[in-house]
PDB file of C-alpha atoms in Angstrom:
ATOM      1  CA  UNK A  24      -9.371 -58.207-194.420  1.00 57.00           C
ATOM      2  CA  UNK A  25     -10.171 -54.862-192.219  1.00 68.00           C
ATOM      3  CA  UNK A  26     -12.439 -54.798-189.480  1.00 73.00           C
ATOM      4  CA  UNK A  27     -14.981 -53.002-191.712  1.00 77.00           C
ATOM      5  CA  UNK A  28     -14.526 -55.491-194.936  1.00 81.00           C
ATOM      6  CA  UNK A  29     -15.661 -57.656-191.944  1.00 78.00           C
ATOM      7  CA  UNK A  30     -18.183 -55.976-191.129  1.00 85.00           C
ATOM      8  CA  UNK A  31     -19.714 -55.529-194.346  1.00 86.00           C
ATOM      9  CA  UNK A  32     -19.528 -58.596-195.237  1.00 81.00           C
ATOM     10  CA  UNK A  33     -21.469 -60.808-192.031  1.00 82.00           C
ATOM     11  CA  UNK A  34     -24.109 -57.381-192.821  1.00 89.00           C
ATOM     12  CA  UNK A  35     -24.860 -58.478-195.872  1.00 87.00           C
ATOM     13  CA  UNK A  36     -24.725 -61.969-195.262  1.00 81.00           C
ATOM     14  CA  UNK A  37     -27.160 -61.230-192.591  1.00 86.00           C
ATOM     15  CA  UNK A  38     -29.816 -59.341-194.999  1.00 90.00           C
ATOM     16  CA  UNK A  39     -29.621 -62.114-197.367  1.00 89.00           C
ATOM     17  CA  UNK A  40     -30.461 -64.671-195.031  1.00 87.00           C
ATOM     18  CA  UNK A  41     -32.810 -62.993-192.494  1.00 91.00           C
ATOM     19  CA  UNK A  42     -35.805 -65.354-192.778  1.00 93.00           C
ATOM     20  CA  UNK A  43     -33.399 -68.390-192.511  1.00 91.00           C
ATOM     21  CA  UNK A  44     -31.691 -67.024-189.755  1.00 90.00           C
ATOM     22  CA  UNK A  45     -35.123 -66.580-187.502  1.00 93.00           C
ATOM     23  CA  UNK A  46     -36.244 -70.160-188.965  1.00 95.00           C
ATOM     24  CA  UNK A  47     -33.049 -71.522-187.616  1.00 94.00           C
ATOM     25  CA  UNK A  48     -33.136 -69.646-184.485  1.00 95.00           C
ATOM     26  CA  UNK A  49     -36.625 -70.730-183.575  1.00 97.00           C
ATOM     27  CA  UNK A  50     -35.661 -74.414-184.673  1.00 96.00           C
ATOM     28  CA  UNK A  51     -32.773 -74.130-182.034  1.00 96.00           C
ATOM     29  CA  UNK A  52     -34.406 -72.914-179.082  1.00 96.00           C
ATOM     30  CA  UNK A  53     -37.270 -75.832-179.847  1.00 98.00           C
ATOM     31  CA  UNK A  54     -34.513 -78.652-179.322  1.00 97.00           C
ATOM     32  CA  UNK A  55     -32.517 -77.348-176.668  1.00 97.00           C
ATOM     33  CA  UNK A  56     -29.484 -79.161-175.824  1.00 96.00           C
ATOM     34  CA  UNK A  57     -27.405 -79.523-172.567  1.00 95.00           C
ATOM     35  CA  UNK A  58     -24.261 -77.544-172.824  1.00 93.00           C
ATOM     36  CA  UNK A  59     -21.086 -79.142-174.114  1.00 90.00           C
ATOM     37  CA  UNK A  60     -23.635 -81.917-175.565  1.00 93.00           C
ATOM     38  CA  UNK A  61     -24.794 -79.166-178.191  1.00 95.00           C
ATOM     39  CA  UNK A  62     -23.951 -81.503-181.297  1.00 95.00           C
ATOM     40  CA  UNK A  63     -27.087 -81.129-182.981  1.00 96.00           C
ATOM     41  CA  UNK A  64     -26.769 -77.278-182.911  1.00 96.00           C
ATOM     42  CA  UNK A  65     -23.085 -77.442-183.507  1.00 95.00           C
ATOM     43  CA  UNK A  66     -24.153 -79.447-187.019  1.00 95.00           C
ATOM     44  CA  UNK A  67     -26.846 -77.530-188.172  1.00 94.00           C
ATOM     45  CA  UNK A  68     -24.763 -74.040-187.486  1.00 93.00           C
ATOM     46  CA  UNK A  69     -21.345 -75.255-189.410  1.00 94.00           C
ATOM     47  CA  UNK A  70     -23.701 -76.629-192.411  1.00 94.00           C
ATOM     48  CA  UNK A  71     -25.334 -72.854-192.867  1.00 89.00           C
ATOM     49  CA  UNK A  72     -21.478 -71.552-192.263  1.00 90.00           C
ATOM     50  CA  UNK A  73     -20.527 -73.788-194.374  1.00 92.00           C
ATOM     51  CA  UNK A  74     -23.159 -72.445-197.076  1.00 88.00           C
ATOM     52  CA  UNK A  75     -21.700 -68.663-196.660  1.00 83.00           C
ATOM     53  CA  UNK A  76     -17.710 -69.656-196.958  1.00 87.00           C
ATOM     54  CA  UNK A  77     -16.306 -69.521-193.540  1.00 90.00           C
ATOM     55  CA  UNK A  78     -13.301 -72.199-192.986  1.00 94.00           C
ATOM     56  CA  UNK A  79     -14.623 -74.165-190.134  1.00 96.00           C
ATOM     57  CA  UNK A  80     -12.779 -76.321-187.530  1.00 96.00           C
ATOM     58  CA  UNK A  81     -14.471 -78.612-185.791  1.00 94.00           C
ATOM     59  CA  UNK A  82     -13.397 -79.341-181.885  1.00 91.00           C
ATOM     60  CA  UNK A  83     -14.744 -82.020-179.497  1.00 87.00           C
ATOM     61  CA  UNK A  84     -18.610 -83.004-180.697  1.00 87.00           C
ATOM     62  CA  UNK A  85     -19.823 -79.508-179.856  1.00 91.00           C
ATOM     63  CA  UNK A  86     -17.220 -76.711-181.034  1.00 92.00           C
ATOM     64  CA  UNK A  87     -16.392 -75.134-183.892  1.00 94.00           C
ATOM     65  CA  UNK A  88     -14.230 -72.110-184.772  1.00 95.00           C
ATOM     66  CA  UNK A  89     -15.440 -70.208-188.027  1.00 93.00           C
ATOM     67  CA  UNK A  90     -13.237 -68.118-190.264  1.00 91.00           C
ATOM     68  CA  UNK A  91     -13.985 -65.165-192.259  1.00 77.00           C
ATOM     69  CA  UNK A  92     -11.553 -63.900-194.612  1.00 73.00           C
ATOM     70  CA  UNK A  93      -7.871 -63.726-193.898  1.00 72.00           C
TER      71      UNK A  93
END
């Protein structure tokens, strides 16, 4: 995929979802976590990549890598 597929793509993902993505902002900064202990925001942000097709791999209780295309 090109840079501006790319692009396009996490754009329009990001129009779509614009109201969820401020709900699940404000949700995150009202349950703040201490870092590398971040496993309730690492869950709730591979479930909504999940929901848009990224390929997700999950590292440790706190990291994940998400992949977009190719």
């Amino acid at each position: 995929m090109l840079k501006e597929d790319a692009l396009a793509v996490v754009e329009t993902v990001l129009d779509k979802r614009a109201d969820e993505l401020l709900d699940l902002r404000r949700d995150l900064h009202a349950h703040p976590e201490l870092s590398w202990q971040e496993v309730r925001t690492t869950d709730l942000v591979t479930h909504h990549l999940d929901e848009v097709g990224c390929r997700l791999t999950r590292g440790g209780e706190s990291g994940v890598v998400a992949e977009l295309g190719d």
